[in-house]
Amino acid sequence: MHAIGGISRIKGIGILLLLAAISLSACGDQKKKTNKVLARVDGNEITALQLEAELQHAVGAKEENDVQRKALRKQALDALINRQVLLKEAMRNKLDRDPKLLQIVERFKTQAIVQAYLESKEGNLSKPSKAEVDAYFESHPELFAHRKVLDIEQLVIAARDFNGDIKSQMDTATSLNQMATWLKKRGIPYVKTQLTYTSGDLPAGIVGEIKKLGKNHLFVMEDGKQDLLCALTELRDSPITREAATAQIERYLLNKKMQEVAAAEIARLRSLAKLEYVDKSDNLIVEDAPMSSTSPDKQVPAVPDRSGRHDVAEAK
């Protein structure tokens, strides 16, 4: 959903080489005489320090199983060797001098430094208190104490195909199978699926509307460039206790504090910086609005419609 284009010669390995250039050069600069050499590729050393840095970003690096840990270390070492081989060939082809690639390298370098700075500002944040955790738990019953699970059968069609005829048919059909037959006869492509949502996945009020419709009543939800012709097949209670939710809430509240710290620091530094817009021809100048981070209090809907809300319409 979310491509770096315009560099056809390096497309596909640009980021790989970027990471290789950064990690290998950085580790090389920091290498100590006491650092154990694990391998050499055309005379270039790969050290234990580099391997440990590689493992820090590997999924499963903290696996307790000795066999799996050894296998992971070997995979990480092979990855470092592969990068060094690719890096040498890329530099032989002078890709390291490509202006567009240099821009990419600079961008990622800047991002890494900025991220490290923000993390240093967040380092003194305290763990959320029990009172904060309890308050969040009590104020979000739909996520915890009153959490519900909904099984919804769906026919997924392109939004451009949804029209008045389909709406009328939804008003009279008694099942999604009837709708599927109707769509097929008219050559309208669809995909039949069934998804499970929790009450935390859906915007406030939507679960109540679906519950009022009851099982097997048809309704429509919109999801970007798709329309979902839906029928509820099951709705059940699935509460989460305060104890079970505590770790999750603590992580969320800490992340929220980190976002607030980052936003405040950016605002502070912008106020101190001498900012001058030089080229005003591209309509890039807008009035500064207060910086805000996405509030996790507002649940991100699993299937938002094109206007940013759910359309749940009773068709029966």
Coordinates of C-alpha atoms in Angstrom, one line a residue:
M1 CA 0.0 0.0 0.0
H2 CA 2.4 2.0 0.6
A3 CA 8.3 2.6 -4.3
I4 CA 11.4 4.2 -4.9
G5 CA 11.5 4.8 -8.6
G6 CA 13.7 6.4 -11.1
I7 CA 16.9 4.3 -10.4
S8 CA 16.4 1.4 -12.8
R9 CA 20.0 0.3 -12.5
I10 CA 19.8 -0.2 -8.8
K11 CA 16.1 -1.1 -8.3
G12 CA 15.7 -4.1 -6.1
I13 CA 19.0 -3.8 -4.3
G14 CA 19.2 -0.1 -3.6
I15 CA 18.1 -0.4 0.0
L16 CA 20.1 -3.6 0.5
L17 CA 23.2 -1.8 -0.6
L18 CA 22.3 1.2 1.5
L19 CA 22.1 -0.9 4.6
A20 CA 25.2 -2.7 3.8
A21 CA 27.1 0.5 3.2
I22 CA 25.9 2.0 6.5
S23 CA 26.4 -1.1 8.7
L24 CA 29.7 -2.2 7.2
S25 CA 31.3 1.2 7.2
A26 CA 30.1 2.1 10.7
C27 CA 31.2 -1.2 12.1
G28 CA 34.5 -0.9 10.4
D29 CA 35.1 2.5 11.9
Q30 CA 34.3 1.3 15.4
K31 CA 36.2 -2.0 15.1
K32 CA 38.6 -2.7 17.9
K33 CA 41.7 -4.8 17.8
T34 CA 40.1 -7.1 20.4
N35 CA 37.1 -7.7 18.1
K36 CA 37.0 -11.3 17.0
V37 CA 37.2 -11.8 13.2
L38 CA 34.7 -14.3 12.0
A39 CA 35.3 -14.3 8.2
R40 CA 37.1 -12.4 5.5
V41 CA 35.6 -11.6 2.1
D42 CA 38.3 -10.6 -0.4
G43 CA 40.3 -9.3 2.6
N44 CA 37.4 -7.4 4.2
E45 CA 36.8 -8.6 7.7
I46 CA 33.4 -9.5 9.2
T47 CA 33.6 -9.4 12.9
A48 CA 31.7 -10.6 16.0
L49 CA 30.6 -7.0 16.6
Q50 CA 29.0 -6.8 13.2
L51 CA 27.3 -10.2 13.8
E52 CA 25.9 -9.0 17.2
A53 CA 24.5 -5.9 15.6
E54 CA 22.9 -8.0 12.8
L55 CA 21.3 -10.3 15.4
Q56 CA 19.7 -7.3 17.3
H57 CA 17.4 -6.8 14.3
A58 CA 16.7 -10.5 13.6
V59 CA 13.3 -12.0 14.4
G60 CA 13.8 -14.7 17.0
A61 CA 17.3 -13.6 18.0
K62 CA 16.4 -14.2 21.7
E63 CA 15.2 -17.7 21.1
E64 CA 16.2 -19.9 24.0
N65 CA 16.6 -23.1 21.9
D66 CA 20.4 -23.6 21.4
V67 CA 19.9 -25.3 18.0
Q68 CA 17.7 -22.5 16.7
R69 CA 20.1 -19.8 18.1
K70 CA 23.1 -21.4 16.3
A71 CA 21.1 -21.6 13.1
L72 CA 20.1 -18.0 13.4
R73 CA 23.7 -16.9 14.0
K74 CA 24.8 -18.8 10.8
Q75 CA 22.0 -17.2 8.8
A76 CA 23.0 -13.7 10.1
L77 CA 26.7 -14.4 9.2
D78 CA 25.7 -15.6 5.7
A79 CA 23.7 -12.4 5.3
L80 CA 26.7 -10.3 6.2
I81 CA 28.9 -12.2 3.7
N82 CA 26.2 -11.8 1.0
R83 CA 26.0 -8.1 1.6
Q84 CA 29.8 -7.7 1.4
V85 CA 29.9 -9.6 -1.9
L86 CA 27.1 -7.5 -3.3
L87 CA 28.6 -4.3 -2.0
K88 CA 32.0 -5.0 -3.7
E89 CA 30.3 -5.7 -7.0
A90 CA 28.0 -2.6 -6.7
M91 CA 31.1 -0.4 -6.0
R92 CA 33.0 -2.0 -8.9
N93 CA 30.1 -0.8 -11.0
K94 CA 30.4 2.6 -9.4
L95 CA 26.8 2.5 -8.0
D96 CA 28.2 4.1 -4.8
R97 CA 28.7 7.3 -6.9
D98 CA 25.1 7.4 -8.2
P99 CA 23.7 10.8 -7.1
K100 CA 20.2 9.3 -6.6
L101 CA 21.5 6.5 -4.5
L102 CA 23.5 9.0 -2.4
Q103 CA 20.3 10.9 -1.8
I104 CA 18.7 7.7 -0.5
V105 CA 21.7 6.9 1.7
E106 CA 21.6 10.5 3.1
R107 CA 17.9 10.2 3.8
F108 CA 18.2 7.0 5.8
K109 CA 21.2 8.3 7.6
T110 CA 19.3 11.4 8.7
Q111 CA 16.3 9.3 9.7
A112 CA 18.5 7.0 11.9
I113 CA 20.2 10.0 13.6
V114 CA 16.9 11.7 14.2
Q115 CA 15.4 8.5 15.6
A116 CA 18.3 8.0 17.9
Y117 CA 17.9 11.6 19.2
L118 CA 14.2 11.2 19.9
E119 CA 14.8 7.9 21.7
S120 CA 17.4 9.6 23.9
K121 CA 14.7 12.2 24.9
E122 CA 12.3 9.3 25.7
G123 CA 14.8 7.4 27.8
N124 CA 13.7 9.0 31.1
L125 CA 10.0 8.2 30.6
S126 CA 8.5 6.4 33.6
K127 CA 6.4 3.3 33.3
P128 CA 2.7 4.0 33.4
S129 CA 1.3 3.9 36.9
K130 CA -1.4 1.5 38.1
A131 CA -3.8 4.4 38.3
E132 CA -3.1 5.3 34.7
V133 CA -3.6 1.7 33.6
D134 CA -6.8 1.3 35.6
A135 CA -8.2 4.6 34.2
Y136 CA -7.6 3.5 30.6
F137 CA -9.2 0.1 31.3
E138 CA -12.3 1.6 32.8
S139 CA -12.7 4.2 30.0
H140 CA -12.5 1.7 27.2
P141 CA -15.0 -1.1 28.0
E142 CA -15.4 -2.0 24.4
L143 CA -11.7 -3.0 24.3
F144 CA -11.7 -5.0 27.5
A145 CA -14.6 -5.7 29.9
H146 CA -17.3 -5.5 27.2
R147 CA -15.2 -6.7 24.3
K148 CA -17.2 -8.5 21.6
V149 CA -16.2 -10.7 18.7
L150 CA -18.1 -10.5 15.4
D151 CA -17.9 -13.0 12.6
I152 CA -19.0 -11.3 9.4
E153 CA -19.5 -13.0 6.0
Q154 CA -18.7 -10.7 3.1
L155 CA -18.9 -10.3 -0.6
V156 CA -16.1 -7.9 -1.6
I157 CA -16.8 -5.9 -4.8
A158 CA -15.1 -2.8 -6.4
A159 CA -16.6 0.4 -5.1
R160 CA -17.1 1.5 -8.7
D161 CA -19.5 -1.4 -9.2
F162 CA -21.8 -0.5 -6.3
N163 CA -24.9 1.2 -7.6
G164 CA -28.6 1.7 -7.0
D165 CA -29.4 -1.7 -8.5
I166 CA -27.2 -3.5 -6.0
K167 CA -28.6 -1.4 -3.1
S168 CA -32.1 -2.4 -4.2
Q169 CA -31.2 -6.0 -4.4
M170 CA -29.6 -5.8 -0.9
D171 CA -33.0 -4.5 0.3
T172 CA -34.8 -7.6 -1.0
A173 CA -32.3 -10.4 -0.7
T174 CA -32.5 -12.8 2.2
S175 CA -28.9 -14.0 2.1
L176 CA -25.5 -13.3 0.8
N177 CA -25.8 -16.4 -1.3
Q178 CA -28.7 -14.8 -3.2
M179 CA -26.6 -11.7 -3.7
A180 CA -23.7 -13.8 -5.0
T181 CA -26.0 -15.4 -7.5
W182 CA -27.3 -12.0 -8.6
L183 CA -23.8 -10.6 -9.0
K184 CA -22.6 -13.6 -11.0
K185 CA -25.5 -13.4 -13.4
R186 CA -24.7 -9.7 -14.1
G187 CA -21.0 -10.4 -14.5
I188 CA -20.0 -8.3 -11.5
P189 CA -16.8 -9.6 -10.0
Y190 CA -16.7 -10.4 -6.3
V191 CA -14.7 -12.3 -3.7
K192 CA -16.5 -14.2 -0.9
T193 CA -14.8 -14.2 2.5
Q194 CA -15.5 -14.2 6.2
L195 CA -13.6 -12.0 8.6
T196 CA -13.6 -11.8 12.4
Y197 CA -13.6 -8.4 14.1
T198 CA -13.5 -7.3 17.7
S199 CA -15.4 -4.4 19.0
G200 CA -12.0 -2.6 19.3
D201 CA -11.5 -2.9 15.5
L202 CA -14.7 -0.9 14.7
P203 CA -15.6 2.7 15.4
A204 CA -17.8 3.4 18.4
G205 CA -21.5 2.7 17.7
I206 CA -21.0 0.4 14.8
V207 CA -21.1 -2.7 16.9
G208 CA -24.4 -1.6 18.4
E209 CA -25.9 -1.0 14.9
I210 CA -24.8 -4.4 13.7
K211 CA -26.2 -6.0 16.8
K212 CA -29.6 -4.4 16.2
L213 CA -29.7 -5.9 12.8
G214 CA -29.1 -9.3 14.1
K215 CA -27.7 -12.4 12.4
N216 CA -27.9 -12.9 8.6
H217 CA -29.4 -9.4 8.0
L218 CA -27.6 -7.7 5.1
F219 CA -25.7 -4.4 5.4
V220 CA -22.9 -2.6 3.6
M221 CA -19.5 -1.4 4.8
E222 CA -17.1 0.6 2.6
D223 CA -13.4 0.1 2.6
G224 CA -11.5 2.5 0.4
K225 CA -11.9 1.2 -3.2
Q226 CA -13.9 -1.7 -2.1
D227 CA -17.5 -2.2 -0.9
L228 CA -18.3 -5.0 1.5
L229 CA -21.7 -6.6 1.2
C230 CA -22.0 -8.1 4.7
A231 CA -24.0 -10.4 7.0
L232 CA -23.4 -11.0 10.6
T233 CA -23.0 -14.8 11.3
E234 CA -22.0 -14.7 15.0
L235 CA -21.6 -12.2 17.8
R236 CA -20.3 -13.3 21.1
D237 CA -18.8 -11.8 24.3
S238 CA -15.1 -12.0 24.7
P239 CA -14.1 -10.0 27.7
I240 CA -10.4 -9.4 28.7
T241 CA -9.6 -9.1 32.4
R242 CA -7.7 -6.2 33.9
E243 CA -4.8 -8.5 34.7
A244 CA -4.6 -9.8 31.2
A245 CA -4.8 -6.4 29.7
T246 CA -2.3 -4.6 31.9
A247 CA 0.9 -5.3 29.8
Q248 CA -0.9 -4.3 26.6
I249 CA -2.2 -1.0 28.2
E250 CA 1.2 -0.2 29.6
R251 CA 2.8 -0.6 26.2
Y252 CA 0.2 1.6 24.6
L253 CA 0.4 4.3 27.3
L254 CA 4.2 4.4 27.1
N255 CA 4.1 4.7 23.3
K256 CA 1.6 7.5 23.6
K257 CA 3.9 9.3 26.0
M258 CA 6.8 8.8 23.5
Q259 CA 4.7 10.3 20.7
E260 CA 3.8 13.3 22.9
V261 CA 7.5 13.8 23.9
A262 CA 8.5 13.7 20.2
A263 CA 5.8 16.1 19.2
A264 CA 6.7 18.5 21.9
E265 CA 10.4 18.4 21.1
I266 CA 9.8 19.0 17.4
A267 CA 7.6 22.0 18.3
R268 CA 10.2 23.4 20.6
L269 CA 13.0 23.1 18.1
R270 CA 10.9 24.5 15.3
S271 CA 10.2 27.5 17.5
L272 CA 13.9 28.1 17.9
A273 CA 14.9 27.5 14.3
K274 CA 15.2 30.2 11.7
L275 CA 12.8 28.9 9.1
E276 CA 12.7 30.6 5.7
Y277 CA 10.5 29.4 2.8
V278 CA 12.5 30.3 -0.3
D279 CA 10.4 29.0 -3.1
K280 CA 6.8 30.0 -2.6
S281 CA 5.5 29.0 -6.0
D282 CA 4.3 25.4 -5.2
N283 CA 1.6 26.3 -2.6
L284 CA 3.7 24.6 0.1
I285 CA 3.2 27.4 2.6
V286 CA 0.3 26.8 5.0
E287 CA -0.5 28.1 8.4
D288 CA 1.2 26.0 11.1
A289 CA -1.4 23.9 13.0
P290 CA -0.7 22.5 16.4
M291 CA 1.2 19.3 16.1
S292 CA -0.6 16.2 17.2
S293 CA 0.0 12.5 17.0
T294 CA -2.7 10.0 16.1
S295 CA -4.6 9.3 19.3
P296 CA -4.8 5.5 20.0
D297 CA -7.8 6.4 22.1
K298 CA -9.7 6.7 18.8
Q299 CA -9.7 3.2 17.5
V300 CA -8.5 2.8 13.9
P301 CA -11.4 1.1 12.0
A302 CA -10.6 -2.2 10.4
V303 CA -12.8 -1.3 7.4
P304 CA -13.2 2.5 7.1
D305 CA -15.3 3.8 4.2
R306 CA -14.2 6.4 1.7
S307 CA -15.4 9.2 4.0
G308 CA -13.6 7.9 7.0
R309 CA -16.6 6.2 8.6
H310 CA -18.5 3.0 8.4
D311 CA -21.7 2.9 6.5
V312 CA -23.9 0.3 8.1
A313 CA -27.3 0.3 6.4
E314 CA -30.1 -2.1 7.2
A315 CA -31.2 -3.7 4.0
K316 CA -33.9 -5.8 5.5

